C-alpha positions as semicolon CSV with decimal commas, in nm:
position;residue;x (nm);y (nm);z (nm)
1;M;9,490;13,260;3,866
2;E;9,714;12,986;3,739
3;N;9,479;12,913;3,476
4;E;9,389;13,267;3,369
5;I;9,556;13,383;3,072
6;F;9,780;13,682;3,129
7;V;9,642;14,038;2,960
8;S;9,767;14,410;2,962
9;V;9,561;14,696;3,057
10;I;9,691;15,008;2,887
11;M;9,615;15,394;3,019
12;S;9,792;15,734;2,978
13;T;9,702;16,015;3,228
14;L;9,812;16,364;3,190
15;N;9,698;16,623;3,459
16;T;9,420;16,386;3,568
17;N;9,223;16,503;3,886
18;P;9,370;16,300;4,159
19;D;9,042;16,142;4,306
20;Y;8,957;16,038;3,942
21;L;9,296;15,869;3,878
22;K;9,276;15,705;4,210
23;E;8,927;15,560;4,133
24;A;9,038;15,453;3,782
25;I;9,354;15,273;3,900
26;E;9,149;15,101;4,208
27;S;8,894;14,997;3,954
28;I;9,158;14,801;3,771
29;L;9,368;14,669;4,093
30;N;9,015;14,545;4,221
31;Q;8,899;14,318;3,909
32;T;8,797;13,972;3,999
33;Y;9,030;13,883;3,721
34;R;9,388;13,874;3,867
35;N;9,639;13,780;3,583
36;F;9,737;14,109;3,446
37;E;9,987;14,380;3,398
38;F;9,882;14,769;3,422
39;I;10,092;14,997;3,198
40;I;10,063;15,356;3,308
41;I;10,210;15,601;3,113
42;S;10,254;15,920;3,288
43;D;10,276;16,151;3,006
44;G;10,464;16,474;3,118
45;G;10,189;16,590;3,370
46;N;10,143;16,653;3,737
47;D;10,015;16,267;3,801
48;D;10,329;16,160;4,011
49;E;10,180;16,196;4,367
50;I;9,900;15,963;4,327
51;L;10,100;15,722;4,098
52;K;10,343;15,694;4,382
53;L;10,126;15,533;4,602
54;Y;10,107;15,238;4,330
55;T;10,491;15,190;4,296
56;D;10,484;14,842;4,523
57;D;10,239;14,671;4,319
58;K;10,427;14,420;4,065
59;R;10,124;14,432;3,836
60;I;10,183;14,820;3,764
61;K;10,456;14,954;3,530
62;I;10,472;15,314;3,512
63;I;10,651;15,496;3,231
64;R;10,694;15,841;3,269
65;H;10,769;16,150;3,008
66;D;10,928;16,457;3,090
67;V;10,685;16,623;2,841
68;S;10,357;16,543;2,665
69;L;10,376;16,323;2,391
70;G;10,014;16,293;2,313
71;L;9,772;16,008;2,397
72;P;9,810;15,823;2,044
73;K;10,181;15,791;2,101
74;S;10,151;15,730;2,457
75;L;9,925;15,443;2,386
76;N;10,115;15,298;2,105
77;E;10,404;15,306;2,347
78;A;10,244;15,098;2,605
79;I;10,101;14,837;2,332
80;N;10,434;14,786;2,229
81;I;10,557;14,718;2,556
82;S;10,285;14,504;2,674
83;K;10,288;14,128;2,711
84;G;9,907;14,019;2,725
85;K;9,710;13,794;2,493
86;Y;9,475;14,088;2,513
87;I;9,496;14,435;2,556
88;F;9,244;14,635;2,743
89;R;9,216;15,035;2,731
90;M;9,145;15,222;3,009
91;D;9,107;15,593;3,078
92;S;9,258;15,787;3,389
93;D;8,915;15,945;3,462
94;D;8,682;15,622;3,399
95;I;8,603;15,345;3,661
96;S;8,581;14,983;3,526
97;H;8,313;14,754;3,644
98;V;8,484;14,482;3,894
99;D;8,408;14,185;3,640
100;R;8,496;14,361;3,316
101;L;8,824;14,196;3,248
102;A;8,693;13,870;3,331
103;I;8,368;13,894;3,115
104;Q;8,574;14,033;2,796
105;V;8,828;13,767;2,828
106;A;8,583;13,498;2,831
107;Y;8,410;13,665;2,534
108;M;8,737;13,695;2,339
109;E;8,789;13,346;2,400
110;K;8,491;13,222;2,286
111;N;8,497;13,433;2,000
112;P;8,859;13,401;1,823
113;N;8,722;13,586;1,501
114;I;8,674;13,919;1,688
115;D;8,968;14,129;1,691
116;I;8,819;14,400;1,900
117;A;8,526;14,427;2,141
118;A;8,354;14,689;2,325
119;T;8,088;14,708;2,588
120;Y;7,780;14,902;2,691
121;Y;7,860;15,184;2,961
122;R;7,721;15,348;3,227
123;E;7,775;15,738;3,242
124;I;7,935;15,890;3,563
125;G;7,752;16,195;3,708
126;A;7,399;16,314;3,757
127;S;7,235;16,101;3,478
128;K;7,384;15,753;3,543
129;R;7,242;15,667;3,217
130;V;7,331;15,316;3,072
131;V;7,449;15,362;2,698
132;K;7,361;15,057;2,499
133;E;7,412;15,006;2,134
134;Q;7,198;14,761;1,965
135;C;7,488;14,614;1,753
136;I;7,457;14,231;1,800
137;Y;7,691;14,150;1,527
138;P;8,015;14,289;1,369
139;N;7,860;14,422;1,063
140;Q;7,620;14,627;1,253
141;V;7,860;14,756;1,428
142;K;8,051;14,880;1,113
143;C;7,757;15,022;0,937
144;K;7,695;15,260;1,244
145;L;8,053;15,371;1,257
146;F;8,019;15,534;0,909
147;F;7,795;15,783;1,085
148;V;7,878;15,807;1,446
149;N;8,125;15,683;1,719
150;I;7,951;15,409;1,889
151;I;8,250;15,248;2,067
152;A;8,331;15,386;2,409
153;H;8,715;15,402;2,403
154;P;8,774;15,283;2,756
155;S;8,581;14,988;2,718
156;V;8,771;14,835;2,466
157;V;8,974;14,490;2,469
158;F;9,177;14,434;2,153
159;R;9,346;14,083;2,049
160;R;9,720;14,168;2,100
161;E;9,813;13,927;1,776
162;S;9,556;14,151;1,561
163;I;9,688;14,493;1,653
164;F;10,019;14,376;1,498
165;S;9,913;14,153;1,197
166;K;9,660;14,403;1,092
167;Q;9,825;14,729;1,202
168;L;9,562;14,859;1,440
169;F;9,801;15,086;1,600
170;Y;9,700;15,461;1,676
171;D;9,768;15,726;1,432
172;E;9,998;15,954;1,620
173;S;9,891;16,251;1,380
174;F;9,535;16,254;1,543
175;R;9,605;16,457;1,870
176;Y;9,211;16,414;1,912
177;S;8,954;16,151;1,807
178;Q;9,236;15,922;1,763
179;D;8,983;15,602;1,871
180;F;8,725;15,714;1,596
181;E;9,021;15,736;1,344
182;L;9,103;15,400;1,440
183;W;8,768;15,258;1,433
184;T;8,689;15,367;1,099
185;R;9,045;15,260;0,957
186;S;8,914;14,894;1,118
187;L;8,644;14,832;0,908
188;N;8,837;14,506;0,765
189;V;8,837;14,355;1,110
190;E;8,589;14,216;1,348
191;I;8,455;14,447;1,605
192;A;8,189;14,367;1,853
193;I;8,004;14,549;2,116
194;I;7,908;14,277;2,414
């Protein structure tokens, strides 16, 4: 751990099914990559009973809102208080593979030109289908983004420096689809799917 780069994981939750929320949190806490902070925004909902289970974990920072400010505002808040070289996006009802942070940190370190990297993903539920986009090069990703959102939001890692220097914050006027709005506004940056 002493040689691992410090990274941040950000997540917002609002009335998430307690079982899903617990699984999401545990999937980050059980990562093989250990040098991270986990910023969780409790966005005015009823998630505090589950979040109380994790108050002793020094890696977790819980920010509570009395009323919901919405996902984009909560994510921007988490980005602004984050300290990591890389910022990982997590959803409160998803599960990260145990090696997710390790794999994505290694990729970002080997590819300093990449600002944002997402991954393939496996659907949860009956199908368990693996969704793969055949976009090896950043220009392929950009071309497809003209037509459809091919980036799984909770699989994304951002280069923190890129967020600030290239203004890759979420547009807070988009209550929904804020991720797709960000991707389409990010066509001047390097995005990869690994």
